mmCIF file of C-alpha atoms and ligand atoms in Angstrom:
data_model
loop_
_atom_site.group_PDB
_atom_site.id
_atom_site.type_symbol
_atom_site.label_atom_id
_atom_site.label_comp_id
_atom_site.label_asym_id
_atom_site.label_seq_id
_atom_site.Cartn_x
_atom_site.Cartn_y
_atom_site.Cartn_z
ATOM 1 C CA UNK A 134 150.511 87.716 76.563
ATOM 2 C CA UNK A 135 148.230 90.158 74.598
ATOM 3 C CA UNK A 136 146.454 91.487 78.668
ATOM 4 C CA UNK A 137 150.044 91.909 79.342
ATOM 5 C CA UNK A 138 150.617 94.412 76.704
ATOM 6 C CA UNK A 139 147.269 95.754 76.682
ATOM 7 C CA UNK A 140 147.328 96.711 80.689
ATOM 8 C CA UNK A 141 151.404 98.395 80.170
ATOM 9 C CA UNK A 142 149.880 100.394 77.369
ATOM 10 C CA UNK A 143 147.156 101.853 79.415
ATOM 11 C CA UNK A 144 149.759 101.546 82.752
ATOM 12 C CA UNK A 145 152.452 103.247 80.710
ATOM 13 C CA UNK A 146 149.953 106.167 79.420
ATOM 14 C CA UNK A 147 147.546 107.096 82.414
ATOM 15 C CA UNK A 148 144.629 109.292 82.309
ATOM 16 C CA UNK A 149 142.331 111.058 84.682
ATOM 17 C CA UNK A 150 139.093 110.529 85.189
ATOM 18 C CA UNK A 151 136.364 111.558 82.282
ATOM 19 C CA UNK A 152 139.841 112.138 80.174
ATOM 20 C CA UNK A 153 140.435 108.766 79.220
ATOM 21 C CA UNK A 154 140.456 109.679 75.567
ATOM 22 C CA UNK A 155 143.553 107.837 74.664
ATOM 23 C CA UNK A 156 142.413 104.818 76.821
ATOM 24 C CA UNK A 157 138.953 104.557 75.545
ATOM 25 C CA UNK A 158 140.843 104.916 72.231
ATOM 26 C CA UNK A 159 143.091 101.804 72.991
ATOM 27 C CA UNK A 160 140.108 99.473 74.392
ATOM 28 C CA UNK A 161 138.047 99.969 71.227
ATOM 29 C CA UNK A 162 140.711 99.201 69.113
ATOM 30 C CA UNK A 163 142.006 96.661 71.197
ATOM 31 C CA UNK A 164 138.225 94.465 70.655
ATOM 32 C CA UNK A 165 138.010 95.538 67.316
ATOM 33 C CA UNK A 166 140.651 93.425 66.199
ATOM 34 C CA UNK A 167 137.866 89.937 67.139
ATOM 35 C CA UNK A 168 135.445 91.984 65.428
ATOM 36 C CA UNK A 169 133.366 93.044 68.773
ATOM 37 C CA UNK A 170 130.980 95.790 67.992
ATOM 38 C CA UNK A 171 131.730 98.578 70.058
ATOM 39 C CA UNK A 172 130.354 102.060 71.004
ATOM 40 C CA UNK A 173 131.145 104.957 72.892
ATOM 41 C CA UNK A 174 128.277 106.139 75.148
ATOM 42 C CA UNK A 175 129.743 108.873 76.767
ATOM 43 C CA UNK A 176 133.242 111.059 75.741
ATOM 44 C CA UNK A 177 134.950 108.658 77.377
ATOM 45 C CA UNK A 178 134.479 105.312 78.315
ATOM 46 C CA UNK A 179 133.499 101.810 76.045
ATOM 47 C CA UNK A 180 130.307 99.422 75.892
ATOM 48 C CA UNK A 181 130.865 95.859 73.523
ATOM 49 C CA UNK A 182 128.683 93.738 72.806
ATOM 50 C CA UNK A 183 128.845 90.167 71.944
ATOM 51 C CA UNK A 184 125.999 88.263 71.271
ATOM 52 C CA UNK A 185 125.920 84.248 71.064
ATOM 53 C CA UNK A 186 124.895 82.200 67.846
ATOM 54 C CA UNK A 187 123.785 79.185 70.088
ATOM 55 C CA UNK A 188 120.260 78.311 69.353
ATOM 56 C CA UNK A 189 118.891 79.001 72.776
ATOM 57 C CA UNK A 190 115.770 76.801 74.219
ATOM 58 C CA UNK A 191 114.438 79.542 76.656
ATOM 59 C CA UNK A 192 114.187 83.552 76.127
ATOM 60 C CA UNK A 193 117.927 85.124 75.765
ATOM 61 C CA UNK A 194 119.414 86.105 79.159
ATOM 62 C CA UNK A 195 122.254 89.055 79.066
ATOM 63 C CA UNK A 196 125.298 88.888 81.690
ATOM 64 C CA UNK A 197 127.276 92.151 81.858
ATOM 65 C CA UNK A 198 130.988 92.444 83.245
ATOM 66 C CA UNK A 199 132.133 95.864 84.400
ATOM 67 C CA UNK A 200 135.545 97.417 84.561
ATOM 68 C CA UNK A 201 136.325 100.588 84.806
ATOM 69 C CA UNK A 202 139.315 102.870 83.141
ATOM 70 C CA UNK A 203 140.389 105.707 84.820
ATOM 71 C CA UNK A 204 144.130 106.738 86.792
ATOM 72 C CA UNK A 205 144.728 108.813 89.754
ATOM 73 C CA UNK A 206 146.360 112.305 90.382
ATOM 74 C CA UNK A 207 149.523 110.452 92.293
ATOM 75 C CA UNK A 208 153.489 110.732 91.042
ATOM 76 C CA UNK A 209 154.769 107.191 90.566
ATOM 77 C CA UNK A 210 157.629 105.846 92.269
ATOM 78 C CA UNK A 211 158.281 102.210 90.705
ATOM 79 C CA UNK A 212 161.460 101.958 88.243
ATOM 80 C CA UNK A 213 159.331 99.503 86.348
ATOM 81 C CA UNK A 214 160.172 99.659 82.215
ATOM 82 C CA UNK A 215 156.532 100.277 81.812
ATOM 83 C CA UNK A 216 155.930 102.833 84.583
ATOM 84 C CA UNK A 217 154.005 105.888 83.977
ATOM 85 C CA UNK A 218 154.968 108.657 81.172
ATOM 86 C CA UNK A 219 152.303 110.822 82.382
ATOM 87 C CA UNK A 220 153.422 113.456 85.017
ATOM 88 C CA UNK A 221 151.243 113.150 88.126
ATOM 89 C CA UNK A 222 149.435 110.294 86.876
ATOM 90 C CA UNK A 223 149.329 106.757 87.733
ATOM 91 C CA UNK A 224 147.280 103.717 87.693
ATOM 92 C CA UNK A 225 147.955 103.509 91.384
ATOM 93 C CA UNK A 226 144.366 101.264 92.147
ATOM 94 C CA UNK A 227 144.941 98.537 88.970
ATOM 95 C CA UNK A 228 142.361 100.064 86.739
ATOM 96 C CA UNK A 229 144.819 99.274 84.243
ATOM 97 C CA UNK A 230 144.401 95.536 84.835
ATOM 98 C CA UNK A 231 140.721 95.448 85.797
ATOM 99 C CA UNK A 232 140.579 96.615 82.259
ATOM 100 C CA UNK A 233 142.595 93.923 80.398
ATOM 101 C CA UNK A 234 140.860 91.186 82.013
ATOM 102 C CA UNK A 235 137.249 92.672 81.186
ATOM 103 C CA UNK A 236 138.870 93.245 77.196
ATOM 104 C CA UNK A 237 140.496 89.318 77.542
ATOM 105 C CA UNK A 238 137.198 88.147 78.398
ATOM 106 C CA UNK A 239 135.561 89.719 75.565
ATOM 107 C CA UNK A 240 137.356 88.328 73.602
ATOM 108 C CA UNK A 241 137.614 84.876 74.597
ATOM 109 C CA UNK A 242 133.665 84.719 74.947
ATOM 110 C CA UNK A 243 133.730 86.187 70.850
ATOM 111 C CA UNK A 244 135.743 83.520 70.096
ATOM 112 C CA UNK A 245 132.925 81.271 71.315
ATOM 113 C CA UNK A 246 129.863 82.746 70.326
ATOM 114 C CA UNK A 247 128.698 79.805 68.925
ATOM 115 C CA UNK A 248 128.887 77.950 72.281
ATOM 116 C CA UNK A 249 126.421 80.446 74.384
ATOM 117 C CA UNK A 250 122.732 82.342 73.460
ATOM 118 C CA UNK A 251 122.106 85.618 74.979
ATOM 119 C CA UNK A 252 124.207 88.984 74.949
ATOM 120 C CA UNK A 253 127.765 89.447 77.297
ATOM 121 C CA UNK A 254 127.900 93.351 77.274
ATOM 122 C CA UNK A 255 131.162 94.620 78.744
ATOM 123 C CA UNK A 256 131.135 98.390 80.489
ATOM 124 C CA UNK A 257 134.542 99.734 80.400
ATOM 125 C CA UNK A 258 133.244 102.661 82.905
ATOM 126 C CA UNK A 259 135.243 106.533 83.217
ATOM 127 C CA UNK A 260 135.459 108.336 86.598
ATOM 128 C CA UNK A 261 135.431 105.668 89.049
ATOM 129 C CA UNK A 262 137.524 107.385 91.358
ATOM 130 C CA UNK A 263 136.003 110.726 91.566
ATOM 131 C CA UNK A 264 132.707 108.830 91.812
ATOM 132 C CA UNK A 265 130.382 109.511 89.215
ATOM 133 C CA UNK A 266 131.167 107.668 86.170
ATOM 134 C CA UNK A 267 128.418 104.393 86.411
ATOM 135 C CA UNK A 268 125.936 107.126 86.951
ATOM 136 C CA UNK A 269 126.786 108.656 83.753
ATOM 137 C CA UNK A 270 127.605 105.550 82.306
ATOM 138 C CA UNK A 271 123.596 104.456 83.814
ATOM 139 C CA UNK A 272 122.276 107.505 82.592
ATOM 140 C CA UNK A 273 123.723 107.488 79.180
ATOM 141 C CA UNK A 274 121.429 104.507 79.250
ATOM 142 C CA UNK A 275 124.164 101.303 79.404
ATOM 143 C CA UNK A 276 121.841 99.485 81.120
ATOM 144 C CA UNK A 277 119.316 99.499 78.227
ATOM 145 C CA UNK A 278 119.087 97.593 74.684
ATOM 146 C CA UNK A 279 119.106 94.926 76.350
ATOM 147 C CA UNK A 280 119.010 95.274 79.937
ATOM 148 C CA UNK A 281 121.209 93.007 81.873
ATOM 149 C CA UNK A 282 119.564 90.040 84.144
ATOM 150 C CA UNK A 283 122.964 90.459 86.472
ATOM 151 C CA UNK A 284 126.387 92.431 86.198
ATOM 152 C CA UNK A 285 129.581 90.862 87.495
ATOM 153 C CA UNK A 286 132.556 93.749 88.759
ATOM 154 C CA UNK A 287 136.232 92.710 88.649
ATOM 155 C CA UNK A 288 139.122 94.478 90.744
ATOM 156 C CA UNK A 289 142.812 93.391 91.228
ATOM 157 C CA UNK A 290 144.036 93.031 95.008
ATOM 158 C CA UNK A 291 147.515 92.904 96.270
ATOM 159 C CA UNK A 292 147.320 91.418 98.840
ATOM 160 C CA UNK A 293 145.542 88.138 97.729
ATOM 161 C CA UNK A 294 147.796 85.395 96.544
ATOM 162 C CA UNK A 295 147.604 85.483 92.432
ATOM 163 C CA UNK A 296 145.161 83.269 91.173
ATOM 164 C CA UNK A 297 142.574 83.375 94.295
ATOM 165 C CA UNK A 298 139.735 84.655 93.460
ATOM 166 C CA UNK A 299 138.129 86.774 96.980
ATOM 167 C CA UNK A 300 134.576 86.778 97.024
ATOM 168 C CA UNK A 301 132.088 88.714 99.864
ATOM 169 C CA UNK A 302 128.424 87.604 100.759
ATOM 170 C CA UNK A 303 126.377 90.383 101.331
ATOM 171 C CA UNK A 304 127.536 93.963 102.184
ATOM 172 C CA UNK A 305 131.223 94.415 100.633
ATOM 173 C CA UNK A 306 131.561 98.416 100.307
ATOM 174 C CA UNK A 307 130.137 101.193 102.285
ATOM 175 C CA UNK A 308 128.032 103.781 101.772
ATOM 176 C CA UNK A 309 130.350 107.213 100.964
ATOM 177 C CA UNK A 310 128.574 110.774 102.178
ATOM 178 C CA UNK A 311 129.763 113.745 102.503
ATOM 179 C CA UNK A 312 128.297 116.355 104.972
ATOM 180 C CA UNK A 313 128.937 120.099 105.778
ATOM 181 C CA UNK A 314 127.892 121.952 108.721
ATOM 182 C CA UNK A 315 128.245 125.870 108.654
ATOM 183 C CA UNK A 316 127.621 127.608 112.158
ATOM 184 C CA UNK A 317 126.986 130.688 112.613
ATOM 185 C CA UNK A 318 127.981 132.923 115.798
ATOM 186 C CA UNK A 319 128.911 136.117 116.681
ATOM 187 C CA UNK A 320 132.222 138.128 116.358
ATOM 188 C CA UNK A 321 133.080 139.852 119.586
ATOM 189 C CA UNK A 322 136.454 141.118 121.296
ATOM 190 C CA UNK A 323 138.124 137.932 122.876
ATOM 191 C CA UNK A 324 138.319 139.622 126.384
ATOM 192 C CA UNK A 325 134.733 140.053 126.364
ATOM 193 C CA UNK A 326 133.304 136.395 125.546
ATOM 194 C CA UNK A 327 130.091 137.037 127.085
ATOM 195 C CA UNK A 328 129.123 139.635 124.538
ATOM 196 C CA UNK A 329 129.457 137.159 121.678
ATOM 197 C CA UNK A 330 129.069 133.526 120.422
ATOM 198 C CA UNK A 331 131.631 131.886 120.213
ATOM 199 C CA UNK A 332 131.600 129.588 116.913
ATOM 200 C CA UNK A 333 135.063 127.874 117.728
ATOM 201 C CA UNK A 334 133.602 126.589 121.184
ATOM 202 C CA UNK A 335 130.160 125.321 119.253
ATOM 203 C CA UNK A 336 132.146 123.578 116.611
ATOM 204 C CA UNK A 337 133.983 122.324 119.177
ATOM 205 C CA UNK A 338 131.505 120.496 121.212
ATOM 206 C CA UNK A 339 129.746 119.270 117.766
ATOM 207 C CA UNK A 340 133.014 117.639 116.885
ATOM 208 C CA UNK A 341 132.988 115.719 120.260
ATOM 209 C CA UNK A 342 129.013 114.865 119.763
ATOM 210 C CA UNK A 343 128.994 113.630 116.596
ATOM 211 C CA UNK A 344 131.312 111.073 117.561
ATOM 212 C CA UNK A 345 129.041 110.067 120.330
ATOM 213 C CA UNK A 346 126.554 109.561 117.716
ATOM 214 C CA UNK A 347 128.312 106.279 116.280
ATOM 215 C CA UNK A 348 129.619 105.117 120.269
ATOM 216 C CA UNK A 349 126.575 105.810 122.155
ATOM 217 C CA UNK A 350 123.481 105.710 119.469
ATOM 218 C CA UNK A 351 124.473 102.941 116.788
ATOM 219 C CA UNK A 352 124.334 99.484 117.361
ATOM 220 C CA UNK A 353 128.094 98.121 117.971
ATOM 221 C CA UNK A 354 128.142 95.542 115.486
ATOM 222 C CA UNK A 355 126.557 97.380 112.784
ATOM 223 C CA UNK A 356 129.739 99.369 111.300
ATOM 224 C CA UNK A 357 129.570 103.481 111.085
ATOM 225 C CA UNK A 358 132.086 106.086 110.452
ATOM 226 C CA UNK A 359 131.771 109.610 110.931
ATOM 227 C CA UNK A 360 134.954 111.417 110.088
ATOM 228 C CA UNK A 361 135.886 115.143 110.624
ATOM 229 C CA UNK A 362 138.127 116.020 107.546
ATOM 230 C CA UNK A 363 137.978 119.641 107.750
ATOM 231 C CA UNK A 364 137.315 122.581 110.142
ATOM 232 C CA UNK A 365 137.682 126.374 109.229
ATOM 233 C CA UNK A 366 136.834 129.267 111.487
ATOM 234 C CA UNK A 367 138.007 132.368 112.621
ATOM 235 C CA UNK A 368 140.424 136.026 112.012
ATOM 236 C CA UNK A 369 142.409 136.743 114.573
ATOM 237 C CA UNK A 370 144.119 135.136 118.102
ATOM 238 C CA UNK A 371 141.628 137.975 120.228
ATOM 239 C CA UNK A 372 138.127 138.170 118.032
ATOM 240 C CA UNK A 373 135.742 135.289 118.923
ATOM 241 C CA UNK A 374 135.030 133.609 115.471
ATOM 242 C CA UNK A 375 132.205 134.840 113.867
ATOM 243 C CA UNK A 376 131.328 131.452 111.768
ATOM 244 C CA UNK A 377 133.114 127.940 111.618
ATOM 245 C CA UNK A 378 132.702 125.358 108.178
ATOM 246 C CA UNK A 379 133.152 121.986 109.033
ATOM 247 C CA UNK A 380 133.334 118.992 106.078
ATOM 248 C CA UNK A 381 133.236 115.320 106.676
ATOM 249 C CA UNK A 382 132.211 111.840 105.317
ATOM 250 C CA UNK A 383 129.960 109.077 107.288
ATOM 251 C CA UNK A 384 130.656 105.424 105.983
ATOM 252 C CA UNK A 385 127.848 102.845 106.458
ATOM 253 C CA UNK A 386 126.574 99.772 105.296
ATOM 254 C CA UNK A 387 123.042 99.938 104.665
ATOM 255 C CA UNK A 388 120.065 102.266 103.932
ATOM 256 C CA UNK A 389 118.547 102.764 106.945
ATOM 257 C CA UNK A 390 121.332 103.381 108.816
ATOM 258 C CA UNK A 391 122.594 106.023 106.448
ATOM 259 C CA UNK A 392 119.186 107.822 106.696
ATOM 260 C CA UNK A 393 119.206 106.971 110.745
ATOM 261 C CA UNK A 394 122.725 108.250 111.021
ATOM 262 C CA UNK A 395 121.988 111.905 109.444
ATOM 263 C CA UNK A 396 118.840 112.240 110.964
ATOM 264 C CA UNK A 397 120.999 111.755 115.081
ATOM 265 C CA UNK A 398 123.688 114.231 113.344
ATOM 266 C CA UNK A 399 121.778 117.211 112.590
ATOM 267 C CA UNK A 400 119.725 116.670 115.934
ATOM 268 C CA UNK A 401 122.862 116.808 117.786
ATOM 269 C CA UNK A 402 124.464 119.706 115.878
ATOM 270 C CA UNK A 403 120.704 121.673 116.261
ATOM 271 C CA UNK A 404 120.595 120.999 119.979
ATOM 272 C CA UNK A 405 124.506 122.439 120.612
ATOM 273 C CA UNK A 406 123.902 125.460 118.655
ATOM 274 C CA UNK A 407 120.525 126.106 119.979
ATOM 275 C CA UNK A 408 121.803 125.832 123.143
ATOM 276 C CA UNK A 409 124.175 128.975 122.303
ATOM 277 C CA UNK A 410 121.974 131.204 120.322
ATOM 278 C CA UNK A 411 123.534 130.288 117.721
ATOM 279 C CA UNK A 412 122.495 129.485 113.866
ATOM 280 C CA UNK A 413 123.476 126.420 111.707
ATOM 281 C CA UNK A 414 123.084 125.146 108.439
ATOM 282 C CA UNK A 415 123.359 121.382 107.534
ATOM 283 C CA UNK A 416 124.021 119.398 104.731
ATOM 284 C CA UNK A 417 124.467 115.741 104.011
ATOM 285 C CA UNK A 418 124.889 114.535 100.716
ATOM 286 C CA UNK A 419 124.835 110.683 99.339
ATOM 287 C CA UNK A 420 128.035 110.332 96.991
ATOM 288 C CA UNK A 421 127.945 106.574 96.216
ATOM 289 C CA UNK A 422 125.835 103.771 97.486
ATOM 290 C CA UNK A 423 126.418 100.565 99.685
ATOM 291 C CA UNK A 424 127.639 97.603 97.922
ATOM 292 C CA UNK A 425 125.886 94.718 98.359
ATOM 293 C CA UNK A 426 126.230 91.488 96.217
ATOM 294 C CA UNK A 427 123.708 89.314 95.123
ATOM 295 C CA UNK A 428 123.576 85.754 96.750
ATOM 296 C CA UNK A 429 122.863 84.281 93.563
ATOM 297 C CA UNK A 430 125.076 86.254 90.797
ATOM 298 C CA UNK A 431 127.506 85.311 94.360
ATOM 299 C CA UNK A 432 127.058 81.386 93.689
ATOM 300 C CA UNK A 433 127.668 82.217 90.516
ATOM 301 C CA UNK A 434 130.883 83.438 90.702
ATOM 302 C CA UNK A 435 132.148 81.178 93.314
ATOM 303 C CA UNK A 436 130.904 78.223 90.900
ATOM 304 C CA UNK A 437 132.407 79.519 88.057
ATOM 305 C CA UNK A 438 135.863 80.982 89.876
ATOM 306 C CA UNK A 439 136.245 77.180 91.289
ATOM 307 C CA UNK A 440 135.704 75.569 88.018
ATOM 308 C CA UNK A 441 139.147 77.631 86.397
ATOM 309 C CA UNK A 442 140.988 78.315 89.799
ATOM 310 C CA UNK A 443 139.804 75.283 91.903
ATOM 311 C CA UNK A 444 137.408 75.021 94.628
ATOM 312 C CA UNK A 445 140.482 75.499 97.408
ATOM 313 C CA UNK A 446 141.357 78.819 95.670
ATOM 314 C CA UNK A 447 137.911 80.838 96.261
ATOM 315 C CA UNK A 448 138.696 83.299 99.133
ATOM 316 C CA UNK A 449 135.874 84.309 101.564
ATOM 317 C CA UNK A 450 136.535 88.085 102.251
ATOM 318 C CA UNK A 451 135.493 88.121 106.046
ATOM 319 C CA UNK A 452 135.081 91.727 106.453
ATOM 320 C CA UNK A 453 133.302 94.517 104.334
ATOM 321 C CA UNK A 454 135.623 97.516 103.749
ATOM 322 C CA UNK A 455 134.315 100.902 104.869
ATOM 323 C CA UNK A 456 135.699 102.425 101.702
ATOM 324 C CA UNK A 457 133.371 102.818 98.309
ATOM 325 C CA UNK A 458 133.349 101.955 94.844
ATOM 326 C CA UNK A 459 130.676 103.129 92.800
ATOM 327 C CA UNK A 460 130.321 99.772 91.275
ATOM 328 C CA UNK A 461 127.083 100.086 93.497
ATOM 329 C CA UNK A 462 125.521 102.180 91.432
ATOM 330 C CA UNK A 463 124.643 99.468 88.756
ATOM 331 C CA UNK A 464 123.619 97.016 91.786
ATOM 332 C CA UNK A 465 120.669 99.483 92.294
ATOM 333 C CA UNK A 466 118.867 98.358 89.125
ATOM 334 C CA UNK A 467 120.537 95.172 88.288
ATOM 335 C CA UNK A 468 121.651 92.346 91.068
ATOM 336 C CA UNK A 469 125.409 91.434 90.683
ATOM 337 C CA UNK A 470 128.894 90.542 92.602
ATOM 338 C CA UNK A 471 131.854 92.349 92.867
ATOM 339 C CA UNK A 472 134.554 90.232 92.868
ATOM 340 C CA UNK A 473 138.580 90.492 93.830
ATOM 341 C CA UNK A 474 141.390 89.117 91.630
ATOM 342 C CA UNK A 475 144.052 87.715 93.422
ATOM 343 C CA UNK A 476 147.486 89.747 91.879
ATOM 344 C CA UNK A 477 150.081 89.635 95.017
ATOM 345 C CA UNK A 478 153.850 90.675 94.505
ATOM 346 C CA UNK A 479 156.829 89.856 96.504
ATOM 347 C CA UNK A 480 156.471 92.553 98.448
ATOM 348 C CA UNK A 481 152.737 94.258 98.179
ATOM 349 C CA UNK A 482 151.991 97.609 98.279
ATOM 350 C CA UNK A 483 148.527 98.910 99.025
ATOM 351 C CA UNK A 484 146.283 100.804 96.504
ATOM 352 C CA UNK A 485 146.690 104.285 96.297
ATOM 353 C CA UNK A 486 150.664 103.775 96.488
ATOM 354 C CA UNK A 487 152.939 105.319 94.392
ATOM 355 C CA UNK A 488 154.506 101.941 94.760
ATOM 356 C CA UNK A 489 151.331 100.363 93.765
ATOM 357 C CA UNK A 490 151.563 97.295 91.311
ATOM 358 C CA UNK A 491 150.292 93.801 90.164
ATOM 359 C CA UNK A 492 151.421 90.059 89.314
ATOM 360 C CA UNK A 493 150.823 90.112 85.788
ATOM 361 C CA UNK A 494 150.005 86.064 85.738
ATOM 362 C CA UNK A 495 146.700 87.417 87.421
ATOM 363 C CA UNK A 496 145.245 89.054 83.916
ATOM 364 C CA UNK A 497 144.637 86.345 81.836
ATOM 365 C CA UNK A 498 143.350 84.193 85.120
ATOM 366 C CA UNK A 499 140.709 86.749 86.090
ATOM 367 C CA UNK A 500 139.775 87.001 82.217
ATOM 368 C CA UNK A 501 139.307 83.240 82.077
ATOM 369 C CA UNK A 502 136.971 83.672 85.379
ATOM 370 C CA UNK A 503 134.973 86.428 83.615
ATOM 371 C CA UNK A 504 134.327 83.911 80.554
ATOM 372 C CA UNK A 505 133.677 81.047 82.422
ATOM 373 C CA UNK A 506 131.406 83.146 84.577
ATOM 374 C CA UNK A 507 129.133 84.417 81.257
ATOM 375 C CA UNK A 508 129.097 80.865 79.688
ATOM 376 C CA UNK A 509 127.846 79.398 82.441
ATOM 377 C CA UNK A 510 125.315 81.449 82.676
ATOM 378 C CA UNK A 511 124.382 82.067 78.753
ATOM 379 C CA UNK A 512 124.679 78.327 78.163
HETATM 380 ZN ZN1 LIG B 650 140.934 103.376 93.862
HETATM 381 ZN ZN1 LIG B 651 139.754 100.872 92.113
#
């Protein structure tokens, strides 16, 4: 009942990314009450700690279990009684509840300190959805004093039944990049094309290329996305366009193929413009990283998910989303699982809605699979 409250508190008052003040506030206080030490390593944003009593045989092993915090700049449109109070603000992805069921954990596990050695440190992480807050969160050094051995990530899903748990062997989330290419041409008067280059025409024809670069050059089976998102050129209806800025993002699902795929673009956007006299400039920058779980913190979770849920109510995700979540980040210096809780209403609506919402009864099962999942592995 307490994750019930706890998640239409934070649902009811939501806050941007790297401005969860009043969140952070309301998680702190919220494990306080059991007594969990607690400590701010950022401005926003909560580490606990809680550290078994057990007399352990071997050297002390540390589990940590990541949610993160942080709301989304979207109007909502539910007439729940807890619905948002903030204008333009929402906890329209289930932050909200990733967050209770980290907190219910906690507590549960301090209740049983004396049943587990070792360290649980919960990572209630800012700015997930600007990407950019486990970085800071890694850099303001959560992955230190003590290091974790594996980290466990926990998101609500709508459309799984409530009380499935959906887990994902190997890649889960892609790789999220975002590239700009600026070319350069020459202005001249539109009747007289030849006396010009034309940057409109260029961008044109890399447009068309680049998507050849994922149909023609990458293996079928091994998923790519380049998208096109913006394109900006040109003054007037009759004056060949002197420059053209184009933005986009290229999804994969591994390394090489993220360092493959920029490699073909800019070949294929130097070749087009050289072949028009033209001048380019290219950029391609990595925003978030691949996600790719751990077979063994994997087992893990599927053991300890079957144990409270049952066996028949572990759901194999078959296919890896091309979207990102910069849960990833921690998975590049600890091995872990992300893992889906199972919320589905009546009728679902998909993250990012301004309909968006959860089944309730899911918050105290994930936070029973988050405790189950540490003392099996502390104990
Ligand atoms: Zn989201
Ligand atoms: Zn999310």
């Amino acid at each position: 009942m307490k994750l019930i409250e706890l998640r239409r508190d934070i649902h009811k008052n939501p806050e941007l990314g790297n401005a969860e003040f009043r969140t952070t506030g309301v998680i702190e206080k919220f494990l306080r009450q059991d007594g969990i030490i607690v400590r701010r390593p950022a401005k926003t944003g909560v580490v606990a700690l809680i550290t078994g009593t057990k007399k352990g045989a071997g050297p002390s092993r540390s589990i940590a279990l990541r949610a993160d915090i942080d709301a989304l700049p979207i109007t909502e449109k539910t007439n729940k009684p807890y619905r948002s109070r903030a204008a333009g603000v929402m906890h329209a992805c289930g932050h909200d509840a990733n967050t209770s069921m980290v907190a219910g954990a906690a507590l549960l596990l301090a209740r049983r300190k004396n049943e587990f050695s070792g360290t649980v440190k919960c990572i209630f992480q800012p700015n997930e959805e600007a990407a950019g807050g486990a970085l800071g969160m890694i850099r303001a050094g959560v992955l230190k004093n003590p290091v974790p051995d594996c980290i466990v990530g926990i998101h609500v899903n709508p459309w799984l039944k409530t009380g499935t748990l959906g887990v994902k062997a190997g890649a889960m989330m892609a790789a999220v990049d975002r590239f700009t290419i600026e070319i350069t041409g020459a202005r001249s008067h539109g009747a007289y094309p030849h006396l010009g280059k034309d940057s409109i025409v260029i961008a044109a024809q890399v447009i068309q290329s680049l998507q050849s670069v994922v149909a023609r050059q990458i293996d079928p089976v091994d998923p790519a996305v380049v998208t096109v998102g913006t394109i900006h050129g040109g003054e007037a209806f009759n004056v060949l366009a002197g420059s053209v800025t184009i933005t986009g993002t290229v999804r994969t699902l591994n390394h090489k193929l993220r360092r493959d795929i920029a490699r073909m673009m800019e070949r294929h956007v130097a070749m087009i413009v050289k072949a028009y006299g033209a001048n380019y400039r290219f950029s391609y920058e990595a925003l978030g990283q691949p996600l790719e779980n751990s077979p063994k913190v994997l087992a893990l979770c599927r053991r300890a998910g079957g144990a409270v849920l049952g066996k028949k109510n572990i759901r194999e995700i078959e296919k890896p989303s091309m979207g990102g979540e910069d849960f990833s980040e921690y998975l590049r210096y600890v091995p872990g699982c992300f893992v889906f809780m199972g919320a589905r209403l009546r009728v679902p609506h998909p993250w990012h809605s301004e309909r968006f919402d959860i089944d309730e009864r899911a918050l105290a099962k994930g936070a029973a699979v988050l405790e189950e999942i540490a003392l099996s592995y502390l104990s």
